[in-house]
Every structure is written in structure tokens, then in C-alpha cells.
XYZ file of C-alpha atoms in Angstrom:
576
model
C -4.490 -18.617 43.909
C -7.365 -16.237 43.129
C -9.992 -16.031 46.045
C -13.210 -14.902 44.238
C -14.087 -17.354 41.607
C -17.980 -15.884 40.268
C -17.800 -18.193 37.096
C -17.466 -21.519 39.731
C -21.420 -21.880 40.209
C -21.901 -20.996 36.781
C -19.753 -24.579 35.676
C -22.919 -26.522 36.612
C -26.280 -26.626 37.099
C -26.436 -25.525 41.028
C -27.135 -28.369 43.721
C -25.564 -30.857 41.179
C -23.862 -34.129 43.148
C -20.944 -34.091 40.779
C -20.306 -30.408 41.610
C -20.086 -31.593 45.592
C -18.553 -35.022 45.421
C -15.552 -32.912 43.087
C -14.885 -29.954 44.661
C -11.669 -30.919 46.089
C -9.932 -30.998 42.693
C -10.843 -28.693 39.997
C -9.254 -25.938 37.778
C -10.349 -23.384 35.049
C -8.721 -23.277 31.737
C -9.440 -20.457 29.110
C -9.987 -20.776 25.224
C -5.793 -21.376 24.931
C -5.944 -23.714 27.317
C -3.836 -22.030 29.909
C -5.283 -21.942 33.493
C -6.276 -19.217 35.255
C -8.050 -21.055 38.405
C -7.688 -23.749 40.181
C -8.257 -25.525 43.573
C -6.312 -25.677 46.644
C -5.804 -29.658 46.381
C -4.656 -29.484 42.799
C -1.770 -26.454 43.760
C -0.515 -29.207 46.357
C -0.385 -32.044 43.938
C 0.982 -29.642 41.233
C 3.210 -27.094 43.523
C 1.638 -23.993 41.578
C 2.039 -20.894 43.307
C -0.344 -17.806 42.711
C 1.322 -16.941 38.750
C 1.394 -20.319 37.146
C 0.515 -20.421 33.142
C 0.600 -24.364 33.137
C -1.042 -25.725 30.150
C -4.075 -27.917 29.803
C -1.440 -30.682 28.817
C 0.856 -30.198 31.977
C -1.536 -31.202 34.156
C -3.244 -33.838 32.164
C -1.085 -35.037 29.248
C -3.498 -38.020 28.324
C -5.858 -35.004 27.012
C -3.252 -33.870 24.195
C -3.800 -37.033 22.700
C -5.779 -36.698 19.069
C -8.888 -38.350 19.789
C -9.196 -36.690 22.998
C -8.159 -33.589 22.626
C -10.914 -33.498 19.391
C -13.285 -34.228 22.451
C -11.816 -31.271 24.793
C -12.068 -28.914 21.567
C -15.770 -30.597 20.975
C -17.129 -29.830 25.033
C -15.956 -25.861 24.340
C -17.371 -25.530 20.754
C -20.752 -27.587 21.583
C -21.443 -26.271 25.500
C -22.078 -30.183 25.756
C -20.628 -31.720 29.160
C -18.826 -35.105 28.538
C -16.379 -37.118 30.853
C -13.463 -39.299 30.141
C -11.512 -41.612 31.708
C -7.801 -41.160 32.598
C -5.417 -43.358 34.325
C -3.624 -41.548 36.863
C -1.230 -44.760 37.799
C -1.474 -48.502 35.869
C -4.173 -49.055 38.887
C -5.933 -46.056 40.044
C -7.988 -44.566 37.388
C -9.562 -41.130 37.318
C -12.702 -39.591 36.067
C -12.658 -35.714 34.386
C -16.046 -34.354 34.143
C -15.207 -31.622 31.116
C -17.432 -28.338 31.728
C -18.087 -25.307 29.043
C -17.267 -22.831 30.871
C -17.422 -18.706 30.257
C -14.209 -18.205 27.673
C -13.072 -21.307 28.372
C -13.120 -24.898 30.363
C -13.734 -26.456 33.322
C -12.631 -29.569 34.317
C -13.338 -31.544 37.476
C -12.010 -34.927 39.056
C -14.000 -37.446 39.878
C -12.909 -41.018 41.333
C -13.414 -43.771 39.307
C -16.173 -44.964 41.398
C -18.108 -41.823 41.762
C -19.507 -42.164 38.021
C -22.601 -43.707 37.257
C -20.301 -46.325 35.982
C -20.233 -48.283 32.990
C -23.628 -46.866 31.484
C -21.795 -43.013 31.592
C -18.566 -44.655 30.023
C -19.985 -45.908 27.045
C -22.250 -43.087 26.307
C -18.767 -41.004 26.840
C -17.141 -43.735 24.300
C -20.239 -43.485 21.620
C -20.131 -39.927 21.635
C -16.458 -40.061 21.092
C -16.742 -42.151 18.409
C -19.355 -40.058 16.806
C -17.677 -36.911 17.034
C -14.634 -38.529 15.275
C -16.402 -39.723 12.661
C -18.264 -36.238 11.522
C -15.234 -34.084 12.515
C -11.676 -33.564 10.606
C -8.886 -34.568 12.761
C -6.545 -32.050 11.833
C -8.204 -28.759 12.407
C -11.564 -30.004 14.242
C -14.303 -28.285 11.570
C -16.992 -30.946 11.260
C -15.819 -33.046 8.149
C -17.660 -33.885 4.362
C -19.994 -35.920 6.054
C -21.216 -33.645 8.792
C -21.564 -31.067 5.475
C -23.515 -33.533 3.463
C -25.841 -34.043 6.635
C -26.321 -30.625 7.238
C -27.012 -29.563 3.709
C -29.388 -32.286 3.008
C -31.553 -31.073 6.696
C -31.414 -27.412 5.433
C -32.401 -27.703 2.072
C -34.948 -27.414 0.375
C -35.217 -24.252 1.775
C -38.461 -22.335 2.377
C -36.580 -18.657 2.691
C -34.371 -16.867 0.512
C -31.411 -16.827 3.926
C -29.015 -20.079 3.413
C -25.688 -18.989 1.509
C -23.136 -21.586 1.105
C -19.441 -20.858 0.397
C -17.107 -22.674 -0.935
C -13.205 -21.945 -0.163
C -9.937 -23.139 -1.755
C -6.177 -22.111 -0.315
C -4.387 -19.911 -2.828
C -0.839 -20.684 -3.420
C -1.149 -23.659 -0.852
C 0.694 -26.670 -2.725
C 4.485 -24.478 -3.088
C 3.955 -24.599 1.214
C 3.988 -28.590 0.922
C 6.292 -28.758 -2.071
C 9.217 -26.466 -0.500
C 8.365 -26.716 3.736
C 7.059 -30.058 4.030
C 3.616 -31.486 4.710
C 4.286 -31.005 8.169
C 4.335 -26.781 7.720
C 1.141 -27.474 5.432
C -0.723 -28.873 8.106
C 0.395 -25.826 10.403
C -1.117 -23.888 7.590
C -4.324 -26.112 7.307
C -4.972 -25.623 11.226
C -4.445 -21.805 11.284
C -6.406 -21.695 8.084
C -9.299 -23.046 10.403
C -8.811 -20.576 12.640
C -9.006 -17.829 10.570
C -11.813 -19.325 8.970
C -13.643 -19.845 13.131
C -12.804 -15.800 13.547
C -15.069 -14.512 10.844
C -18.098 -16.957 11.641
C -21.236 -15.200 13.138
C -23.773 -17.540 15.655
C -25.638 -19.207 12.645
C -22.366 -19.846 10.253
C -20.962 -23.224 10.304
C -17.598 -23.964 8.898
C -16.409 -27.127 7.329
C -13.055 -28.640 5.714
C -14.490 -30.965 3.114
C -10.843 -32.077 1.882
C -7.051 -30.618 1.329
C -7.106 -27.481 1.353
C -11.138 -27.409 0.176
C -13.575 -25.515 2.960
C -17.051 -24.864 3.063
C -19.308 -22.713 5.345
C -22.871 -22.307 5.526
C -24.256 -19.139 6.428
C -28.202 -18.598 7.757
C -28.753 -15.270 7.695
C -31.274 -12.457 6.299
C -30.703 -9.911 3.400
C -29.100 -12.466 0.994
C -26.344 -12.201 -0.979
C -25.259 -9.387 0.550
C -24.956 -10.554 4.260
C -22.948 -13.903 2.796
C -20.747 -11.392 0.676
C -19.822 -9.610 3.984
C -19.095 -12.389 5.083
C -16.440 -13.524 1.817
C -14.993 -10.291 2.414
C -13.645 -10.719 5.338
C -12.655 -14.058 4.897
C -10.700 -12.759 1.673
C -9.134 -9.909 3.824
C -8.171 -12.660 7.021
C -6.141 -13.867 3.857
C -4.472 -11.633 2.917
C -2.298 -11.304 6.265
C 0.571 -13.960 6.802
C 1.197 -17.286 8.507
C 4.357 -18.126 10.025
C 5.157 -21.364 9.944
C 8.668 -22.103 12.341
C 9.540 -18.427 12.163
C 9.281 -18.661 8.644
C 6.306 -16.233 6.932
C 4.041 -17.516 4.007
C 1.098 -16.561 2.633
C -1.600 -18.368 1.583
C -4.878 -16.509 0.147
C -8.477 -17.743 -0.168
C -10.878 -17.872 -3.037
C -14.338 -18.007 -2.336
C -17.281 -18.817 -4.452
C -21.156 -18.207 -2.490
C -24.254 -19.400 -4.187
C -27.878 -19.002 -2.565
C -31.384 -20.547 -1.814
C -33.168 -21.447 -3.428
C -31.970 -18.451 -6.405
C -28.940 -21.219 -7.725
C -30.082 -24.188 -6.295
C -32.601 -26.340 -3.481
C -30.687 -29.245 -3.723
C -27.674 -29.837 -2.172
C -25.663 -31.173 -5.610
C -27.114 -28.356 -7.437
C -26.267 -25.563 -5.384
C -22.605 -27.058 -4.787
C -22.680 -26.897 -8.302
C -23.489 -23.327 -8.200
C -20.464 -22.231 -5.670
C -18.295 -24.889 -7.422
C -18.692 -22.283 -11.066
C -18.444 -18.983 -8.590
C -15.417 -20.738 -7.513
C -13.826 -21.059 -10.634
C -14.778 -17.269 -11.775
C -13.272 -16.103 -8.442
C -10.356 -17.965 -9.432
C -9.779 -17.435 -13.412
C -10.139 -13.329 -12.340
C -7.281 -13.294 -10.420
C -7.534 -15.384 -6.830
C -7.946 -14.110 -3.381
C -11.410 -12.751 -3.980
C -15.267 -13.536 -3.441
C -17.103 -14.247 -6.314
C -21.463 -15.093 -6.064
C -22.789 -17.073 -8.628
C -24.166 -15.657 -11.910
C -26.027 -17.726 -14.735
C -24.204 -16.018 -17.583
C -20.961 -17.905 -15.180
C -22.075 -20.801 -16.422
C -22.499 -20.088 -19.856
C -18.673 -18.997 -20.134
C -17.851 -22.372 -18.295
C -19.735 -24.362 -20.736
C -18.365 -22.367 -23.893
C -15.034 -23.378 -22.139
C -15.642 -27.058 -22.006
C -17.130 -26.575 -25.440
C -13.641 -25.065 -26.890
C -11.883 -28.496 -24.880
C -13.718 -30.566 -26.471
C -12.786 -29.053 -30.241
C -9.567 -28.577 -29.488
C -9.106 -32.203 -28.923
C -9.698 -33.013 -32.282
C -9.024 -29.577 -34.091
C -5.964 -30.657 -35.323
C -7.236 -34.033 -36.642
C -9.994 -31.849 -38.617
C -7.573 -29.472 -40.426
C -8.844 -26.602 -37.910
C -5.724 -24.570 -37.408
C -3.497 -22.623 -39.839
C -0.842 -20.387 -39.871
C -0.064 -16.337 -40.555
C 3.178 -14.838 -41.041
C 4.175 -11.480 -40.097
C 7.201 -9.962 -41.611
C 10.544 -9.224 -40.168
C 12.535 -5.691 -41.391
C 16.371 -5.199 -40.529
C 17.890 -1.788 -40.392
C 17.771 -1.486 -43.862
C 14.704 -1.397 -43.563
C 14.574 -4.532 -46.114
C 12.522 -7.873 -45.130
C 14.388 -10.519 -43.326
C 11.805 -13.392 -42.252
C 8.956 -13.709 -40.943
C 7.173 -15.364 -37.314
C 4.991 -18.147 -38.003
C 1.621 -17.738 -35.997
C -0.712 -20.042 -34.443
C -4.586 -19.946 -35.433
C -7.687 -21.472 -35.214
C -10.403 -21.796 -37.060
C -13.051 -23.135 -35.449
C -16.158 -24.160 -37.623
C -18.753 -22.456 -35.287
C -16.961 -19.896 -33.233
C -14.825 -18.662 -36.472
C -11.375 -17.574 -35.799
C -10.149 -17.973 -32.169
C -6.914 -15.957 -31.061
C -3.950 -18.130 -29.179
C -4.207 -16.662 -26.248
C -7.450 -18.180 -26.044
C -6.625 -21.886 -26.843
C -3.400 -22.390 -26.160
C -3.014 -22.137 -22.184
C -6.075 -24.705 -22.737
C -3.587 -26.575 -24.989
C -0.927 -26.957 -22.738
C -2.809 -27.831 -19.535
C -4.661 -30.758 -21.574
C -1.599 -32.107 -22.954
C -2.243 -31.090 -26.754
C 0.903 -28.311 -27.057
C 3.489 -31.008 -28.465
C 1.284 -32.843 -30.677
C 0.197 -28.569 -32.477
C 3.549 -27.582 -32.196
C 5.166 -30.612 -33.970
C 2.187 -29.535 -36.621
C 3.413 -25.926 -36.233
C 7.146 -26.720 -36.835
C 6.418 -28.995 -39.947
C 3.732 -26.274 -41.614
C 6.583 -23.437 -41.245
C 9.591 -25.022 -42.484
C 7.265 -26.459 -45.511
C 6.284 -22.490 -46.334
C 9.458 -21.248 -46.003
C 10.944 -23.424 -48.459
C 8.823 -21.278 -51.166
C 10.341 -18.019 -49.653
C 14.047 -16.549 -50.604
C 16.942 -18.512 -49.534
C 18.128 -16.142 -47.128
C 14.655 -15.683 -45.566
C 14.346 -17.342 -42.216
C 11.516 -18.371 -40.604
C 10.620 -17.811 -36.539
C 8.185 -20.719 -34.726
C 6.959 -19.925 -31.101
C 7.642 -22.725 -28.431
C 5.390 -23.859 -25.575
C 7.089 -24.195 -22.243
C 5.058 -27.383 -22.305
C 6.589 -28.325 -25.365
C 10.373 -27.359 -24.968
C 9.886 -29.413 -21.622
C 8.533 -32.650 -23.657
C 11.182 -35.678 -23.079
C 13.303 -36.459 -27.078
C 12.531 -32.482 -27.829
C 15.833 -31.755 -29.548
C 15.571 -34.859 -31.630
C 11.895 -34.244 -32.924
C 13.042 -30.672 -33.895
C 16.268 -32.481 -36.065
C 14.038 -35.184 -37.800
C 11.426 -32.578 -38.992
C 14.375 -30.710 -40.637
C 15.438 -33.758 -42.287
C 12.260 -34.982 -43.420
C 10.845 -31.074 -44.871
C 14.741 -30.902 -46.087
C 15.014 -26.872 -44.247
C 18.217 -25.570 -43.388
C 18.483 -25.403 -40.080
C 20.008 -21.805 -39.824
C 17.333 -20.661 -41.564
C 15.184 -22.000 -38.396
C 14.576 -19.334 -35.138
C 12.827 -20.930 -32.366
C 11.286 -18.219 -29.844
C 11.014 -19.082 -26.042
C 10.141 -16.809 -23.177
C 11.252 -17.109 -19.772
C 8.505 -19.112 -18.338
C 10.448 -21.880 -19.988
C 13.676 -21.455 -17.982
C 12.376 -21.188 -14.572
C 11.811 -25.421 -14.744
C 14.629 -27.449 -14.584
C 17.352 -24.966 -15.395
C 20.127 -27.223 -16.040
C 18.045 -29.697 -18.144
C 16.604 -26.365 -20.375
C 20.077 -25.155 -20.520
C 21.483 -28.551 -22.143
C 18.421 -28.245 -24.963
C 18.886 -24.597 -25.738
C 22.873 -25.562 -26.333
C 22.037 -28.982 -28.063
C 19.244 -26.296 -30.374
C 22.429 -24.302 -30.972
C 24.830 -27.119 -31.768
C 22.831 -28.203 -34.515
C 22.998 -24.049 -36.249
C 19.242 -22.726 -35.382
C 18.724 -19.634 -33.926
C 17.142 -18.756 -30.510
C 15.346 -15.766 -29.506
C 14.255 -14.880 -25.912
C 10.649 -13.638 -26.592
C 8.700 -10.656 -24.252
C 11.775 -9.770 -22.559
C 11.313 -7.455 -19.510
C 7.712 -8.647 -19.254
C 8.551 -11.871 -16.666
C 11.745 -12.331 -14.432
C 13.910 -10.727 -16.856
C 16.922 -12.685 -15.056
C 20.645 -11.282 -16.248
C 21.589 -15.333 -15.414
C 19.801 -16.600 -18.308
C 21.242 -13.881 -20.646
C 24.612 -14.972 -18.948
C 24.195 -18.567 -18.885
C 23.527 -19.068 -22.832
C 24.300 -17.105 -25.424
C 21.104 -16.091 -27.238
C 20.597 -15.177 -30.984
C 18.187 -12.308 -30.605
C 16.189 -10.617 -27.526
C 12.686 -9.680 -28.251
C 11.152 -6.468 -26.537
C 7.931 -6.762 -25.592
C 5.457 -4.523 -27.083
C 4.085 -3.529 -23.601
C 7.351 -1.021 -23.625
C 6.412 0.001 -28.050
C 3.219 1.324 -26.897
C 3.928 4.249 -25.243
C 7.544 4.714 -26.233
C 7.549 8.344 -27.302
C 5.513 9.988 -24.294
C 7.085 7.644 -21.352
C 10.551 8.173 -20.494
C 10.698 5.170 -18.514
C 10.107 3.047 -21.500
C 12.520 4.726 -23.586
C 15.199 4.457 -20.407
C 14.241 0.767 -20.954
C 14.650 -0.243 -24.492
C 17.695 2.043 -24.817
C 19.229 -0.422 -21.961
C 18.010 -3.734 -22.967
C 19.310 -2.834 -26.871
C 22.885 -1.731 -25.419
C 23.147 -4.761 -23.164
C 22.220 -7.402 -25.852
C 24.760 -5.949 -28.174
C 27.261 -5.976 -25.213
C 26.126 -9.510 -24.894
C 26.781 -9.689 -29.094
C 23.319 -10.483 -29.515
C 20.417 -9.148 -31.705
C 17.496 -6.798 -30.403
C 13.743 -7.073 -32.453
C 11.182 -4.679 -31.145
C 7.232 -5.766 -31.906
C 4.391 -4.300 -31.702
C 5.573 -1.555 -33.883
C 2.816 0.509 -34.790
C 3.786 4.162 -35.851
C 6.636 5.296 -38.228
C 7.632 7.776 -35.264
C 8.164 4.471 -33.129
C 10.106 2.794 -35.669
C 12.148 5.693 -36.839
C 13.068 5.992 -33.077
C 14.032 2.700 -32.336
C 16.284 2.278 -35.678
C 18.004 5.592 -34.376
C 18.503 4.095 -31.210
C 20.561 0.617 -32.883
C 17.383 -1.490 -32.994
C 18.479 -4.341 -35.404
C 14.714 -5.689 -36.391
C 11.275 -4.432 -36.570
C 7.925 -6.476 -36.192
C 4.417 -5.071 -36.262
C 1.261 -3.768 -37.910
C 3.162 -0.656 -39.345
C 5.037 -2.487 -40.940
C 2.548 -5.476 -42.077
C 0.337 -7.501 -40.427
C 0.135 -11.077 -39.855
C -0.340 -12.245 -43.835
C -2.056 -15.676 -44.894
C 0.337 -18.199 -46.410
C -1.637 -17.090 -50.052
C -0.510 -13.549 -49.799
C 3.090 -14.265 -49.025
C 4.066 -14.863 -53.086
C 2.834 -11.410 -53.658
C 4.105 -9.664 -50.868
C 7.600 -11.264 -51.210
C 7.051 -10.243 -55.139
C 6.482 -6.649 -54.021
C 7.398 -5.844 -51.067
C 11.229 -6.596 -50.325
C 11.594 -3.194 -49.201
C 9.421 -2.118 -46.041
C 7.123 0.934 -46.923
C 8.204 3.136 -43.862
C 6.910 6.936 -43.638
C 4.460 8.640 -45.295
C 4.056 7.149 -48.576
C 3.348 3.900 -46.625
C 0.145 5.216 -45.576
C -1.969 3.656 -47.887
C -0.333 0.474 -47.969
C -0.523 0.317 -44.175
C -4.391 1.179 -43.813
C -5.224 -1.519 -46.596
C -3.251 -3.658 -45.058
C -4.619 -3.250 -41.568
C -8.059 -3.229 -42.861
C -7.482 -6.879 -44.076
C -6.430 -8.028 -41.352
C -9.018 -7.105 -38.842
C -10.422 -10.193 -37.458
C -7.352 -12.543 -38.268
C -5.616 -11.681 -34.793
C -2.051 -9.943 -34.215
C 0.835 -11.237 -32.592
């Protein structure tokens, strides 16, 4: 056992009577709980010898306890003294006197009797009590309440030096969903940790719910010092848990607002870091964003777009555009039936914009049963052996009685159903693979065509090429763009065209914009074309004439014209 002990006199105040009547048994713990001091009495009760790493719970395994042990973790955050009865056997209680020590804790016994008695045990027992009720169990932060307090005594604030943050877990709910909630609430405590190891003397942490934490910083030269401060806490992030030898990670997004610039009211400036949330969020994730008015604005544009979409469809708001088709002989095939919008304030809003919106709110099978219906309709008025192509939602091809809605609307427009080609992307067969498997062959049973859309953008899995035999693969036009300068794209499209025809399916390249991109991928076996050299996206009114005049695809030079007219039209009507 160590002879020199400089931090003992330090424990308490000097000439104190508990210090004297205790000496006998007492022992030194640091901030892990391990001890690294201890009396002479407690080696001979314990039989340490001069190396012993015995844990705060070895010695005294009442204190591991939860509401307890949030009172141990309380004495070394506060520096507040508090004692607590233990029962060493069914009749001879004991007294620990809990000390904040230097880097750690410092515990003394006292007999039962030695205590100011019942007066000291219930102030022990309110405090207790009080601590539980402003502090989370699980990780120890002070709770919603103790946040709500603490706000409401800050604010409103006469300086421009209170930042609060608030903090959500990125990627947190697949931990629970595939490890268990027990690995999540690993992750929750260590989360608090991380969250402790940035803090500076006037930040205070809190977990406010889930995986929802908040901290309130007091410090000068705001935003910048509560930036800092999201910085780091984004960068803690960004390094990995393990969770039973097994590593995850789990990021943070932070949103800061300050006062009294977004807010002297506690609702108002939650508000605030609540919309900086979101922005961090919708950018990306695992980043710090600080509130900005013009935030706001986008939010409530947002909520604005909700709201219309809910009843778009009810007010004859959307419509459709059709893009053509071209096979190898350069003659028109088809064309894809495309999603718009018109709204009657914003004008024409693109898909891309609405329908993620669509999906989350539930809306996506209600439009695409619309969609479906409006196509088939069309292409009754088009050649016989013209088909027409309809994008699916994954939140549609997942809707329960699919297949069967698709059948009925073919009966009740009267369209062939090999004239039909439904296009899915991949983000459709990563849920429930068995399930989307039996649709896709049930879709195929009944003679319509299926296309795997923006291949070699996603997962690009060989299994699903395997697993069902597709109609047509789509490349994306992320690999059209710069397909005569990059060699890697050209490596690319060369292999996904020669394994789909070794898989005795169909390639279609869009986003063709050039006749040097087209004339390249015909060369190369492409079977179909799509894009603005060809034609753009035409309104249903311009298909009669186009169909009229244009069963041949203009390709080359004497196209030019045709094309820039053509393009001219349609800017401002969107492109696939």
C-alpha cells in the first residue's frame, strides 16, 4: 500500500470529526472507479496486497446498484459530499461518507451510530430522490426536466453568450433493429461520454429523450465559440463504438441557435436549433449546422408543398410527359410516362422535388394508381406496337394487393398488357427480397415488361440480375455524361451491355444528349436510346404530331434544328 497519500487532507475540510472518527477504514478510487489507495484496516478485511485494481463494486457491491450508483456518479460530477447507508450483514449496518476527491473519489466508513442520525439520512434520501428525478438513468446527463429548468433560469438573456445545441444520433435505430436494445443502450451511454469529453466548465449536457441531446453552452464570442464546440462533437462522431467486440458507428447532427439573435424564450429558441437541426440533417448528417432565418423560410415552403400535395391530385394538379424511346434502327419504340406537377402558385415542380415527400406521407400509391391509369389511357391513341414505360415507387411496389391493382387497371382502360413496362430501381429490392421477388414474377406471369432503372448508380447486386429475369436494364445517365472523355465509363457501359445480353436481356441508355454519344453506344450493341438528343419529354398534345412525323429519330446533323427547337420548348417542363 502506498505510504505518502498528499490528496488524504485534501478529502475534507481539515479538523473535521468525520475525518477522525473514520480514519480506520477508507480508500481512494479514481474517475474509473478502480482504487489506487486505501487503508491498512480495509487491506485486512479485503486481503489486498500493494497491486490490487479492485473495483468500486468489489468492495461495495450495494453501490453498483442504479439509484446509487446515479448518486456515486452525482458526488464526482457535483463536488457535493453525500452519505448512504449500506448493510454490511442483515444486522450491522454501515455508513459511507462519499468525498470528491482530486480525479476521483473518496469514500469513508462510518458506523451506523456515528452519523448525526436520522436528520443526515433523510436529507441523504431527499437528495437522492431529487437527483433521480432531474437526471436520466441510463447515462446520468441531467434529464428534460433539469433542461427545461435551466433554460427557463437562463433566459431571457441580457448578453449575446448562451448557445444551445441540439443533437440527434445518426444511423442509431439499425443498432436497435439488428443488435438489440441492449447494444443501443451501450451506444446511448458512450454517446454521453463522448458528449462529457468535449464540454468546457460552463457547458452543460443533457439527454432530453432516445437518442435526442441537448447542451447549453455560456461562453463569449458567439456563434463561433458554440460552433467550436459542434465541431468537435461532429468529429468525436465520426470515430467508432464497439459494442461486444462488434464496431458501429453512429454520427451526430447538431443544430446551435443563440441569444437572444433566434430566440429569448426557451420554446422559441428550441424552435430555432430544432430548424438548424433539420438543415444539418437534409445536407447530408454528421455535421453542425447554426440557425439562419432564410432556414426557416425553406422549412415553411416545405410544409407549404405538404400541404398541396395532399390534395394535388384531388385538384387535377399533376400531368404527365412522354419522352420517346429509339431502337437500333434508330426508329421510335415507346415512350416513359413522367410524373409532373403543376402547382397553381409555385408553377411546375420537378419529381424529385415532390415525390420523396410523396412517399414518406403516404400519397405514392394513391399518384401512382393515377399515373398507371393516365398512361395506359394515352397509349391507347399511340401505334399498336408502341409500348408505354410507368416509373414505380418503392413505396408503391411494396403496397399490400399491388399485383392485383396493376391487373384491374388493365382491364378496366382495356391495354394490353405487353404493351405495359413497369421501371423499378434497386431501392425496391433491398426490402423483403423474397416477397419483391414473388411480385416481379407474378408482374411477369401476367406478360408486362420489367426494367431495372439507374443501374450501377445503387448496389448494383449480380443476385438480383440472377434471381429474376429482367426485360431491359437501364444505364444511368451519370455514366452518358462523360462517356467519350472517361474511359472508366466507357469500361462500364461496354460491361453492363455485354452482361445483360449474356443475361438475354435488353440494355436502354438515357440521358443521351450528343449524336457522338449515341452513335457510340449503338456501335457498342446498345438496343434503346432515351434523351434530349433525341426528344425531350413531350406533352400528351404534341404526341399526335410527333408520332405523325417523327417515326424515324432525326440522329446527326440534319437533326440539329429539330433538336434545338425541341429543347427550347422544353425548358422549364423538367427532364427525366
Amino acid at each position: 500500500m502506498p505510504e505518502n497519500r498528499p490528496d488524504w487532507p485534501k478529502l475534507v475540510p481539515q479538523g473535521s470529526e468525520f475525518f477522525h472518527r473514520a480514519a480506520a477504514t477508507f480508500s481512494l478510487w479514481d474517475l474509473d472507479l478502480v482504487i489506487i489507495d486505501w487503508s491498512d484496516e480495509l487491506t485486512k478485511r479485503e486481503g489486498f496486497d500493494g497491486q490490487s485494481t479492485a473495483k468500486l463494486w468489489d468492495v461495495y457491491p450495494a453501490l453498483a446498484n442504479p439509484p446509487i450508483a446515479a448518486l456515486v456518479r452525482h458526488v464526482i460530477e457535483s463536488g457535493r459530499p453525500r452519505s448512504v447507508r449500506l448493510m454490511r450483514t442483515t444486522d450491522e449496518p454501515c455508513d459511507l461518507l462519499l468525498l470528491p476527491a482530486k480525479d476521483g473519489l473518496a469514500i469513508i466508513e462510518i458506523d451506523a451510530g456515528d452519523l448525526a442520525g436520522e436528520t443526515h439520512a433523510k436529507d441523504d434520501e431527499r437528495a437522492l430522490l431529487r437527483h433521480q428525478a432531474t437526471h436520466d438513468v441510463l447515462t446520468g446527463l441531467p434529464n428534460r426536466r433539469r433542461f427545461s429548468d435551466e433554460l427557463a433560469r437562463l433566459l431571457p438573456t441580457k448578453g449575446s453568450n448562451l448557445a444551445l445545441m441540439q443533437i440527434d444520433l445518426d444511423d442509431f435505430k439499425p443498432v436497435n433493429d439488428t443488435l438489440g436494445h441492449g447494444a443501443g443502450d451501450i451506444v446511448l451511454k458512450l454517446a454521453a461520454n463522448r458528449i462529457r469529453s468535449v464540454l468546457g466548465t460552463d457547458d452543460t449536457a443533457f439527454r432530453l429523450a432516445g437518442d435526442e441531446f441537448a447542451i447549453i453552452q455560456i461562453a463569449q464570442g458567439q456563434p463561433s465559440a458554440g460552433e467550436r464546440l459542434a465541431d468537435t462533437l461532429v468529429a468525436e462522431f465520426k470515430k467508432p463504438f464497439v459494442v461486444d467486440g462488434i464496431t458501429v458507428f453512429v454520427g451526430a447532427s447538431v443544430g446551435i441557435a443563440i441569444a437572444p439573435r433566434d430566440g429569448d424564450e426557451g420554446e422559441q429558441l428550441m424552435k430555432a436549433a430544432d430548424v438548424a437541426l433539420y438543415a444539418a440533417k437534409k445536407e447530408g448528417r454528421r455535421r453542425a449546422r447554426t440557425f439562419d432565418p432564410a432556414m426557416l423560410l425553406v422549412l415553411e415552403q416545405r410544409e407549404l408543398l405538404r400541404r398541396s400535395l395532399r390534395v394535388a391530385l384531388q385538384h387535377k394538379e399533376f400531368f404527365l410527359e412522354y419522352q420517346p424511346l429509339v431502337d437500333r434502327s434508330r426508329t421510335v419504340t415507346g415512350f416513359e410516362a413522367l410524373l409532373r406537377w403543376r402547382h397553381p402558385r409555385l408553377g411546375v415542380i420537378p419529381p424529385i422535388a415532390f415525390i420523396p415527400m410523396a412517399e414518406a406521407d403516404g400519397l405514392m400509391s394513391e399518384i401512382g394508381q393515377w399515373v398507371l391509369e393516365e398512361a395506359c389511357r394515352a397509349a391507347l391513341n399511340w401505334p399498336d406496337h408502341y409500348t408505354v414505360a410507368v416509373n414505380l415507387s418503392p413505396a408503391e411496389f411494396l403496397t399490400v394487393g399491388f399485383t392485383d391493382r396493376v391487373s384491374q387497371t388493365l382491364d378496366l382502360v382495356g391495354f394490353p398488357a405487353e404493351r405495359l413496362e413497369l421501371e423499378i430501381t434497386e431501392t425496391v429490392l433491398l426490402e423483403r427480397t423474397t416477397n419483391n421477388l414473388d411480385t416481379l414474377n407474378t408482374l411477369n406471369v401476367l406478360g408486362i415488361q420489367i426494367s431495372l432503372d439507374d443501374f450501377g448508380t445503387e448496389y448494383s447486386s449480380l443476385s438480383y440480375l440472377k434471381n429474376f429475369p429482367f426485360d431491359n436494364i437501364k444505364i444511368d445517365k451519370y455514366f452518358i455524361n462523360d462517356l467519350l472523355d472517361d474511359e472508366k465509363s466507357q469500361t462500364i457501359v461496354r460491361s453492363i451491355i455485354s452482361l445483360s445480353h449474356g443475361l438475354d436481356m435488353r440494355v436502354t441508355a438515357e440521358g443521351v444528349e450528343t449524336a457522338e454519344q449515341a452513335s457510340w453506344l449503338l456501335a457498342e450493341g446498345c438496343d434503346r436510346l432515351q434523351g434530349y438528343f433525341l426528344s425531350p419529354p413531350l406533352h400528351v398534345d404534341r404526341l399526335g404530331s410527333f408520332i405523325r412525323h417523327g417515326k424515324k429519330a432525326r440522329m446527326g446533323a440534319a437533326a440539329g434544328t429539330t433538336r434545338a427547337q425541341d429543347t427550347q420548348m422544353a425548358i422549364g417542363q423538367g427532364s427525366n
